[in-house]
JSON list of C-alpha atoms in Angstrom, two decimals:
[
{"chain": "A", "resi": 650, "resn": "UNK", "atom": "CA", "xyz": [0.00, 0.00, 0.00]},
{"chain": "A", "resi": 651, "resn": "UNK", "atom": "CA", "xyz": [1.28, 3.44, -0.91]},
{"chain": "A", "resi": 652, "resn": "UNK", "atom": "CA", "xyz": [-0.06, 6.73, 0.40]},
{"chain": "A", "resi": 653, "resn": "UNK", "atom": "CA", "xyz": [1.12, 10.21, -0.45]},
{"chain": "A", "resi": 654, "resn": "UNK", "atom": "CA", "xyz": [-0.14, 13.71, 0.24]},
{"chain": "A", "resi": 655, "resn": "UNK", "atom": "CA", "xyz": [1.56, 17.10, 0.52]},
{"chain": "A", "resi": 656, "resn": "UNK", "atom": "CA", "xyz": [2.99, 16.28, 3.93]},
{"chain": "A", "resi": 657, "resn": "UNK", "atom": "CA", "xyz": [3.45, 12.51, 4.20]},
{"chain": "A", "resi": 658, "resn": "UNK", "atom": "CA", "xyz": [4.66, 9.66, 2.05]},
{"chain": "A", "resi": 659, "resn": "UNK", "atom": "CA", "xyz": [3.89, 6.20, 3.38]},
{"chain": "A", "resi": 660, "resn": "UNK", "atom": "CA", "xyz": [4.58, 2.61, 2.34]},
{"chain": "A", "resi": 661, "resn": "UNK", "atom": "CA", "xyz": [3.04, -0.40, 4.03]},
{"chain": "A", "resi": 662, "resn": "UNK", "atom": "CA", "xyz": [4.32, -3.82, 2.97]},
{"chain": "A", "resi": 663, "resn": "UNK", "atom": "CA", "xyz": [2.35, -6.89, 4.07]},
{"chain": "A", "resi": 664, "resn": "UNK", "atom": "CA", "xyz": [3.29, -9.57, 1.54]},
{"chain": "A", "resi": 665, "resn": "UNK", "atom": "CA", "xyz": [5.25, -11.49, 4.14]},
{"chain": "A", "resi": 666, "resn": "UNK", "atom": "CA", "xyz": [5.47, -14.56, 1.90]},
{"chain": "A", "resi": 667, "resn": "UNK", "atom": "CA", "xyz": [8.47, -12.70, 0.43]},
{"chain": "A", "resi": 668, "resn": "UNK", "atom": "CA", "xyz": [10.33, -13.15, 3.71]},
{"chain": "A", "resi": 669, "resn": "UNK", "atom": "CA", "xyz": [12.81, -15.73, 2.39]},
{"chain": "A", "resi": 670, "resn": "UNK", "atom": "CA", "xyz": [16.53, -16.39, 2.56]},
{"chain": "A", "resi": 671, "resn": "UNK", "atom": "CA", "xyz": [16.71, -15.63, -1.15]},
{"chain": "A", "resi": 672, "resn": "UNK", "atom": "CA", "xyz": [15.12, -12.20, -0.69]},
{"chain": "A", "resi": 673, "resn": "UNK", "atom": "CA", "xyz": [17.46, -11.38, 2.19]},
{"chain": "A", "resi": 674, "resn": "UNK", "atom": "CA", "xyz": [20.45, -12.31, -0.01]},
{"chain": "A", "resi": 675, "resn": "UNK", "atom": "CA", "xyz": [19.04, -10.12, -2.82]},
{"chain": "A", "resi": 676, "resn": "UNK", "atom": "CA", "xyz": [18.74, -7.08, -0.55]},
{"chain": "A", "resi": 677, "resn": "UNK", "atom": "CA", "xyz": [22.08, -7.35, 1.28]},
{"chain": "A", "resi": 678, "resn": "UNK", "atom": "CA", "xyz": [24.21, -5.63, -1.39]},
{"chain": "A", "resi": 679, "resn": "UNK", "atom": "CA", "xyz": [21.57, -2.88, -1.85]},
{"chain": "A", "resi": 680, "resn": "UNK", "atom": "CA", "xyz": [21.89, -1.40, 1.64]},
{"chain": "A", "resi": 681, "resn": "UNK", "atom": "CA", "xyz": [24.60, 0.51, 3.50]},
{"chain": "A", "resi": 682, "resn": "UNK", "atom": "CA", "xyz": [27.27, -1.43, 5.33]},
{"chain": "A", "resi": 683, "resn": "UNK", "atom": "CA", "xyz": [25.81, -0.17, 8.61]},
{"chain": "A", "resi": 684, "resn": "UNK", "atom": "CA", "xyz": [22.34, -1.51, 7.78]},
{"chain": "A", "resi": 685, "resn": "UNK", "atom": "CA", "xyz": [23.79, -4.82, 6.51]},
{"chain": "A", "resi": 686, "resn": "UNK", "atom": "CA", "xyz": [25.56, -5.30, 9.85]},
{"chain": "A", "resi": 687, "resn": "UNK", "atom": "CA", "xyz": [22.39, -4.39, 11.76]},
{"chain": "A", "resi": 688, "resn": "UNK", "atom": "CA", "xyz": [20.36, -6.89, 9.72]},
{"chain": "A", "resi": 689, "resn": "UNK", "atom": "CA", "xyz": [22.80, -9.73, 10.24]},
{"chain": "A", "resi": 690, "resn": "UNK", "atom": "CA", "xyz": [22.73, -9.22, 14.01]},
{"chain": "A", "resi": 691, "resn": "UNK", "atom": "CA", "xyz": [19.19, -10.60, 13.98]},
{"chain": "A", "resi": 692, "resn": "UNK", "atom": "CA", "xyz": [19.16, -14.31, 14.75]},
{"chain": "A", "resi": 693, "resn": "UNK", "atom": "CA", "xyz": [15.96, -15.06, 12.84]},
{"chain": "A", "resi": 694, "resn": "UNK", "atom": "CA", "xyz": [15.12, -14.59, 9.19]},
{"chain": "A", "resi": 695, "resn": "UNK", "atom": "CA", "xyz": [12.19, -12.27, 9.89]},
{"chain": "A", "resi": 696, "resn": "UNK", "atom": "CA", "xyz": [14.36, -9.72, 11.73]},
{"chain": "A", "resi": 697, "resn": "UNK", "atom": "CA", "xyz": [16.91, -9.73, 8.92]},
{"chain": "A", "resi": 698, "resn": "UNK", "atom": "CA", "xyz": [14.22, -9.36, 6.28]},
{"chain": "A", "resi": 699, "resn": "UNK", "atom": "CA", "xyz": [12.38, -6.56, 8.11]},
{"chain": "A", "resi": 700, "resn": "UNK", "atom": "CA", "xyz": [15.60, -4.61, 8.70]},
{"chain": "A", "resi": 701, "resn": "UNK", "atom": "CA", "xyz": [16.60, -4.80, 5.04]},
{"chain": "A", "resi": 702, "resn": "UNK", "atom": "CA", "xyz": [13.12, -4.33, 3.55]},
{"chain": "A", "resi": 703, "resn": "UNK", "atom": "CA", "xyz": [12.38, -1.27, 5.69]},
{"chain": "A", "resi": 704, "resn": "UNK", "atom": "CA", "xyz": [15.65, 0.32, 4.53]},
{"chain": "A", "resi": 705, "resn": "UNK", "atom": "CA", "xyz": [14.75, -0.46, 0.91]},
{"chain": "A", "resi": 706, "resn": "UNK", "atom": "CA", "xyz": [11.30, 1.07, 1.42]},
{"chain": "A", "resi": 707, "resn": "UNK", "atom": "CA", "xyz": [12.79, 4.17, 3.06]},
{"chain": "A", "resi": 708, "resn": "UNK", "atom": "CA", "xyz": [15.24, 4.70, 0.20]},
{"chain": "A", "resi": 709, "resn": "UNK", "atom": "CA", "xyz": [12.36, 4.39, -2.26]},
{"chain": "A", "resi": 710, "resn": "UNK", "atom": "CA", "xyz": [10.34, 7.03, -0.40]},
{"chain": "A", "resi": 711, "resn": "UNK", "atom": "CA", "xyz": [13.34, 9.36, -0.17]},
{"chain": "A", "resi": 712, "resn": "UNK", "atom": "CA", "xyz": [14.10, 8.89, -3.85]},
{"chain": "A", "resi": 713, "resn": "UNK", "atom": "CA", "xyz": [17.74, 8.02, -3.31]},
{"chain": "A", "resi": 714, "resn": "UNK", "atom": "CA", "xyz": [18.96, 6.38, -6.47]},
{"chain": "A", "resi": 715, "resn": "UNK", "atom": "CA", "xyz": [21.90, 4.13, -5.75]},
{"chain": "A", "resi": 716, "resn": "UNK", "atom": "CA", "xyz": [22.83, 6.01, -2.58]},
{"chain": "A", "resi": 717, "resn": "UNK", "atom": "CA", "xyz": [23.33, 4.03, 0.62]},
{"chain": "A", "resi": 718, "resn": "UNK", "atom": "CA", "xyz": [23.10, 6.57, 3.45]},
{"chain": "A", "resi": 719, "resn": "UNK", "atom": "CA", "xyz": [23.82, 5.56, 7.01]},
{"chain": "A", "resi": 720, "resn": "UNK", "atom": "CA", "xyz": [21.75, 6.41, 10.05]},
{"chain": "A", "resi": 721, "resn": "UNK", "atom": "CA", "xyz": [22.67, 8.58, 13.00]},
{"chain": "A", "resi": 722, "resn": "UNK", "atom": "CA", "xyz": [20.74, 8.10, 16.22]},
{"chain": "A", "resi": 723, "resn": "UNK", "atom": "CA", "xyz": [19.27, 10.56, 18.72]},
{"chain": "A", "resi": 724, "resn": "UNK", "atom": "CA", "xyz": [19.52, 10.30, 22.49]},
{"chain": "A", "resi": 725, "resn": "UNK", "atom": "CA", "xyz": [16.67, 7.77, 22.70]},
{"chain": "A", "resi": 726, "resn": "UNK", "atom": "CA", "xyz": [17.57, 5.86, 19.53]},
{"chain": "A", "resi": 727, "resn": "UNK", "atom": "CA", "xyz": [15.46, 7.75, 16.97]},
{"chain": "A", "resi": 728, "resn": "UNK", "atom": "CA", "xyz": [17.20, 7.36, 13.60]},
{"chain": "A", "resi": 729, "resn": "UNK", "atom": "CA", "xyz": [17.93, 10.17, 11.15]},
{"chain": "A", "resi": 730, "resn": "UNK", "atom": "CA", "xyz": [20.07, 10.54, 8.04]},
{"chain": "A", "resi": 731, "resn": "UNK", "atom": "CA", "xyz": [22.71, 13.22, 8.38]},
{"chain": "A", "resi": 732, "resn": "UNK", "atom": "CA", "xyz": [22.22, 16.01, 5.86]},
{"chain": "A", "resi": 733, "resn": "UNK", "atom": "CA", "xyz": [18.72, 14.81, 4.92]},
{"chain": "A", "resi": 734, "resn": "UNK", "atom": "CA", "xyz": [15.95, 17.35, 5.42]},
{"chain": "A", "resi": 735, "resn": "UNK", "atom": "CA", "xyz": [13.26, 14.65, 5.60]},
{"chain": "A", "resi": 736, "resn": "UNK", "atom": "CA", "xyz": [12.05, 13.02, 8.81]},
{"chain": "A", "resi": 737, "resn": "UNK", "atom": "CA", "xyz": [11.15, 9.35, 8.82]},
{"chain": "A", "resi": 738, "resn": "UNK", "atom": "CA", "xyz": [9.82, 6.57, 10.98]},
{"chain": "A", "resi": 739, "resn": "UNK", "atom": "CA", "xyz": [10.01, 2.79, 10.54]},
{"chain": "A", "resi": 740, "resn": "UNK", "atom": "CA", "xyz": [8.06, 0.00, 12.22]},
{"chain": "A", "resi": 741, "resn": "UNK", "atom": "CA", "xyz": [7.46, -3.69, 11.64]},
{"chain": "A", "resi": 742, "resn": "UNK", "atom": "CA", "xyz": [5.55, -6.62, 13.04]},
{"chain": "A", "resi": 743, "resn": "UNK", "atom": "CA", "xyz": [5.00, -10.19, 11.87]},
{"chain": "A", "resi": 744, "resn": "UNK", "atom": "CA", "xyz": [2.23, -9.10, 9.48]},
{"chain": "A", "resi": 745, "resn": "UNK", "atom": "CA", "xyz": [3.86, -6.04, 7.93]},
{"chain": "A", "resi": 746, "resn": "UNK", "atom": "CA", "xyz": [6.37, -3.25, 7.64]},
{"chain": "A", "resi": 747, "resn": "UNK", "atom": "CA", "xyz": [5.47, 0.44, 7.63]},
{"chain": "A", "resi": 748, "resn": "UNK", "atom": "CA", "xyz": [7.67, 3.39, 6.67]},
{"chain": "A", "resi": 749, "resn": "UNK", "atom": "CA", "xyz": [6.65, 7.05, 6.61]},
{"chain": "A", "resi": 750, "resn": "UNK", "atom": "CA", "xyz": [8.56, 10.18, 5.58]},
{"chain": "A", "resi": 751, "resn": "UNK", "atom": "CA", "xyz": [7.68, 13.84, 5.97]},
{"chain": "A", "resi": 752, "resn": "UNK", "atom": "CA", "xyz": [9.28, 17.27, 5.96]},
{"chain": "A", "resi": 753, "resn": "UNK", "atom": "CA", "xyz": [8.11, 17.55, 9.58]},
{"chain": "A", "resi": 754, "resn": "UNK", "atom": "CA", "xyz": [8.63, 15.14, 12.49]},
{"chain": "A", "resi": 755, "resn": "UNK", "atom": "CA", "xyz": [6.59, 11.96, 12.17]},
{"chain": "A", "resi": 756, "resn": "UNK", "atom": "CA", "xyz": [6.08, 8.68, 14.02]},
{"chain": "A", "resi": 757, "resn": "UNK", "atom": "CA", "xyz": [4.65, 5.37, 12.83]},
{"chain": "A", "resi": 758, "resn": "UNK", "atom": "CA", "xyz": [3.87, 2.08, 14.51]},
{"chain": "A", "resi": 759, "resn": "UNK", "atom": "CA", "xyz": [2.46, -1.17, 13.13]},
{"chain": "A", "resi": 760, "resn": "UNK", "atom": "CA", "xyz": [1.37, -4.07, 15.34]},
{"chain": "A", "resi": 761, "resn": "UNK", "atom": "CA", "xyz": [-0.14, -7.50, 14.83]},
{"chain": "A", "resi": 762, "resn": "UNK", "atom": "CA", "xyz": [-3.38, -8.23, 16.63]},
{"chain": "A", "resi": 763, "resn": "UNK", "atom": "CA", "xyz": [-2.74, -9.92, 19.95]},
{"chain": "A", "resi": 764, "resn": "UNK", "atom": "CA", "xyz": [-4.83, -10.19, 23.08]},
{"chain": "A", "resi": 765, "resn": "UNK", "atom": "CA", "xyz": [-3.92, -8.05, 26.05]},
{"chain": "A", "resi": 766, "resn": "UNK", "atom": "CA", "xyz": [-4.49, -9.23, 29.59]},
{"chain": "A", "resi": 767, "resn": "UNK", "atom": "CA", "xyz": [-5.84, -6.96, 32.31]},
{"chain": "A", "resi": 768, "resn": "UNK", "atom": "CA", "xyz": [-2.38, -6.29, 33.76]},
{"chain": "A", "resi": 769, "resn": "UNK", "atom": "CA", "xyz": [-1.11, -4.99, 30.41]},
{"chain": "A", "resi": 770, "resn": "UNK", "atom": "CA", "xyz": [-4.23, -2.89, 29.85]},
{"chain": "A", "resi": 771, "resn": "UNK", "atom": "CA", "xyz": [-3.91, -1.35, 33.32]},
{"chain": "A", "resi": 772, "resn": "UNK", "atom": "CA", "xyz": [-0.19, -0.68, 32.83]},
{"chain": "A", "resi": 773, "resn": "UNK", "atom": "CA", "xyz": [-0.53, 0.99, 29.40]},
{"chain": "A", "resi": 774, "resn": "UNK", "atom": "CA", "xyz": [-4.00, 2.55, 29.21]},
{"chain": "A", "resi": 775, "resn": "UNK", "atom": "CA", "xyz": [-5.75, 5.30, 31.12]},
{"chain": "A", "resi": 776, "resn": "UNK", "atom": "CA", "xyz": [-9.27, 4.74, 32.53]},
{"chain": "A", "resi": 777, "resn": "UNK", "atom": "CA", "xyz": [-11.07, 5.95, 29.39]},
{"chain": "A", "resi": 778, "resn": "UNK", "atom": "CA", "xyz": [-8.90, 3.86, 27.06]},
{"chain": "A", "resi": 779, "resn": "UNK", "atom": "CA", "xyz": [-9.34, 0.77, 29.26]},
{"chain": "A", "resi": 780, "resn": "UNK", "atom": "CA", "xyz": [-13.12, 1.31, 29.17]},
{"chain": "A", "resi": 781, "resn": "UNK", "atom": "CA", "xyz": [-13.00, 1.55, 25.36]},
{"chain": "A", "resi": 782, "resn": "UNK", "atom": "CA", "xyz": [-11.18, -1.81, 25.21]},
{"chain": "A", "resi": 783, "resn": "UNK", "atom": "CA", "xyz": [-13.44, -3.56, 27.74]},
{"chain": "A", "resi": 784, "resn": "UNK", "atom": "CA", "xyz": [-16.67, -2.39, 26.07]},
{"chain": "A", "resi": 785, "resn": "UNK", "atom": "CA", "xyz": [-15.51, -2.91, 22.49]},
{"chain": "A", "resi": 786, "resn": "UNK", "atom": "CA", "xyz": [-17.04, -5.71, 20.40]},
{"chain": "A", "resi": 787, "resn": "UNK", "atom": "CA", "xyz": [-13.44, -6.25, 19.19]},
{"chain": "A", "resi": 788, "resn": "UNK", "atom": "CA", "xyz": [-11.26, -5.67, 22.28]},
{"chain": "A", "resi": 789, "resn": "UNK", "atom": "CA", "xyz": [-8.09, -7.09, 20.70]},
{"chain": "A", "resi": 790, "resn": "UNK", "atom": "CA", "xyz": [-8.38, -4.73, 17.74]},
{"chain": "A", "resi": 791, "resn": "UNK", "atom": "CA", "xyz": [-9.22, -1.76, 19.98]},
{"chain": "A", "resi": 792, "resn": "UNK", "atom": "CA", "xyz": [-6.20, -2.46, 22.21]},
{"chain": "A", "resi": 793, "resn": "UNK", "atom": "CA", "xyz": [-3.84, -2.65, 19.22]},
{"chain": "A", "resi": 794, "resn": "UNK", "atom": "CA", "xyz": [-5.28, 0.51, 17.65]},
{"chain": "A", "resi": 795, "resn": "UNK", "atom": "CA", "xyz": [-4.75, 2.42, 20.90]},
{"chain": "A", "resi": 796, "resn": "UNK", "atom": "CA", "xyz": [-1.30, 0.92, 21.39]},
{"chain": "A", "resi": 797, "resn": "UNK", "atom": "CA", "xyz": [-0.15, 1.87, 17.87]},
{"chain": "A", "resi": 798, "resn": "UNK", "atom": "CA", "xyz": [-1.43, 5.40, 18.46]},
{"chain": "A", "resi": 799, "resn": "UNK", "atom": "CA", "xyz": [0.62, 5.67, 21.65]},
{"chain": "A", "resi": 800, "resn": "UNK", "atom": "CA", "xyz": [3.78, 4.23, 20.14]},
{"chain": "A", "resi": 801, "resn": "UNK", "atom": "CA", "xyz": [3.49, 6.41, 17.02]},
{"chain": "A", "resi": 802, "resn": "UNK", "atom": "CA", "xyz": [3.25, 9.51, 19.25]},
{"chain": "A", "resi": 803, "resn": "UNK", "atom": "CA", "xyz": [6.26, 8.37, 21.28]},
{"chain": "A", "resi": 804, "resn": "UNK", "atom": "CA", "xyz": [8.24, 7.84, 18.07]},
{"chain": "A", "resi": 805, "resn": "UNK", "atom": "CA", "xyz": [7.17, 11.28, 16.85]},
{"chain": "A", "resi": 806, "resn": "UNK", "atom": "CA", "xyz": [8.46, 12.81, 20.09]},
{"chain": "A", "resi": 807, "resn": "UNK", "atom": "CA", "xyz": [11.63, 10.73, 19.89]},
{"chain": "A", "resi": 808, "resn": "UNK", "atom": "CA", "xyz": [11.38, 9.69, 23.53]},
{"chain": "A", "resi": 809, "resn": "UNK", "atom": "CA", "xyz": [10.86, 5.97, 23.21]},
{"chain": "A", "resi": 810, "resn": "UNK", "atom": "CA", "xyz": [8.57, 4.13, 25.61]},
{"chain": "A", "resi": 811, "resn": "UNK", "atom": "CA", "xyz": [8.21, 6.02, 28.88]},
{"chain": "A", "resi": 812, "resn": "UNK", "atom": "CA", "xyz": [6.66, 5.44, 32.27]},
{"chain": "A", "resi": 813, "resn": "UNK", "atom": "CA", "xyz": [3.84, 7.85, 31.40]},
{"chain": "A", "resi": 814, "resn": "UNK", "atom": "CA", "xyz": [1.91, 5.66, 28.97]},
{"chain": "A", "resi": 815, "resn": "UNK", "atom": "CA", "xyz": [-1.47, 6.64, 30.41]},
{"chain": "A", "resi": 816, "resn": "UNK", "atom": "CA", "xyz": [-1.04, 10.27, 29.28]},
{"chain": "A", "resi": 817, "resn": "UNK", "atom": "CA", "xyz": [0.55, 9.76, 25.84]},
{"chain": "A", "resi": 818, "resn": "UNK", "atom": "CA", "xyz": [-2.57, 10.50, 23.79]},
{"chain": "A", "resi": 819, "resn": "UNK", "atom": "CA", "xyz": [-3.48, 13.63, 25.73]},
{"chain": "A", "resi": 820, "resn": "UNK", "atom": "CA", "xyz": [-1.14, 15.85, 23.68]},
{"chain": "A", "resi": 821, "resn": "UNK", "atom": "CA", "xyz": [-1.83, 17.94, 20.58]},
{"chain": "A", "resi": 822, "resn": "UNK", "atom": "CA", "xyz": [-0.47, 15.45, 18.07]},
{"chain": "A", "resi": 823, "resn": "UNK", "atom": "CA", "xyz": [-2.65, 14.40, 15.15]},
{"chain": "A", "resi": 824, "resn": "UNK", "atom": "CA", "xyz": [-2.88, 10.61, 14.84]},
{"chain": "A", "resi": 825, "resn": "UNK", "atom": "CA", "xyz": [-4.37, 8.59, 11.98]},
{"chain": "A", "resi": 826, "resn": "UNK", "atom": "CA", "xyz": [-5.01, 4.87, 12.47]},
{"chain": "A", "resi": 827, "resn": "UNK", "atom": "CA", "xyz": [-5.69, 2.22, 9.82]},
{"chain": "A", "resi": 828, "resn": "UNK", "atom": "CA", "xyz": [-6.70, -1.37, 10.47]},
{"chain": "A", "resi": 829, "resn": "UNK", "atom": "CA", "xyz": [-6.33, -4.37, 8.20]},
{"chain": "A", "resi": 830, "resn": "UNK", "atom": "CA", "xyz": [-8.65, -7.01, 9.65]},
{"chain": "A", "resi": 831, "resn": "UNK", "atom": "CA", "xyz": [-7.92, -9.44, 6.82]},
{"chain": "A", "resi": 832, "resn": "UNK", "atom": "CA", "xyz": [-4.19, -9.59, 7.59]},
{"chain": "A", "resi": 833, "resn": "UNK", "atom": "CA", "xyz": [-4.57, -8.92, 11.33]},
{"chain": "A", "resi": 834, "resn": "UNK", "atom": "CA", "xyz": [-2.71, -5.68, 12.00]},
{"chain": "A", "resi": 835, "resn": "UNK", "atom": "CA", "xyz": [-3.17, -1.97, 12.61]},
{"chain": "A", "resi": 836, "resn": "UNK", "atom": "CA", "xyz": [-0.86, 0.98, 12.10]},
{"chain": "A", "resi": 837, "resn": "UNK", "atom": "CA", "xyz": [-0.91, 4.58, 13.25]},
{"chain": "A", "resi": 838, "resn": "UNK", "atom": "CA", "xyz": [0.86, 7.69, 11.99]},
{"chain": "A", "resi": 839, "resn": "UNK", "atom": "CA", "xyz": [1.47, 10.59, 14.38]},
{"chain": "A", "resi": 840, "resn": "UNK", "atom": "CA", "xyz": [2.17, 14.15, 13.26]},
{"chain": "A", "resi": 841, "resn": "UNK", "atom": "CA", "xyz": [2.64, 17.39, 15.14]},
{"chain": "A", "resi": 842, "resn": "UNK", "atom": "CA", "xyz": [0.62, 19.42, 12.62]}
]
């Protein structure tokens, strides 16, 4: 899936049948040495594939032809490309990979549907969010939609996961959430405009 407007360019890849050793070998020479090393640190094929595929998707969105830029990382691990005036965010789960770029700060998160127990709901959601989950006809989907919203906002802010998860969605950020019930995932994009 591709999405583009004046502010955001987005790619979502969910054809995970392509996650093969052959595809990993194909992508290895197409990425920077830094990204190749990062990919090969993953023990399992999926981690290697997601690391390489997300880089390939990012380069496509940035329009870098043949370039292999390396990442620099902020205090909390948020990646950037030195000298690049575009902001980006990358996320992946077992059902898909999502990459977004924008001229302004952006955050994206994609998550597979999975049930959340009461302890996790209480730890991550405020009272209103917990009520939404408990009263939803699809509580698993509602939990994941809320969770991706929170993580996208945290990625936008560049803070990583904090102890203040209950208050994350109380800011001024604009968040858009999409759900793919057929493939079993949701993703959210957070913007500060």
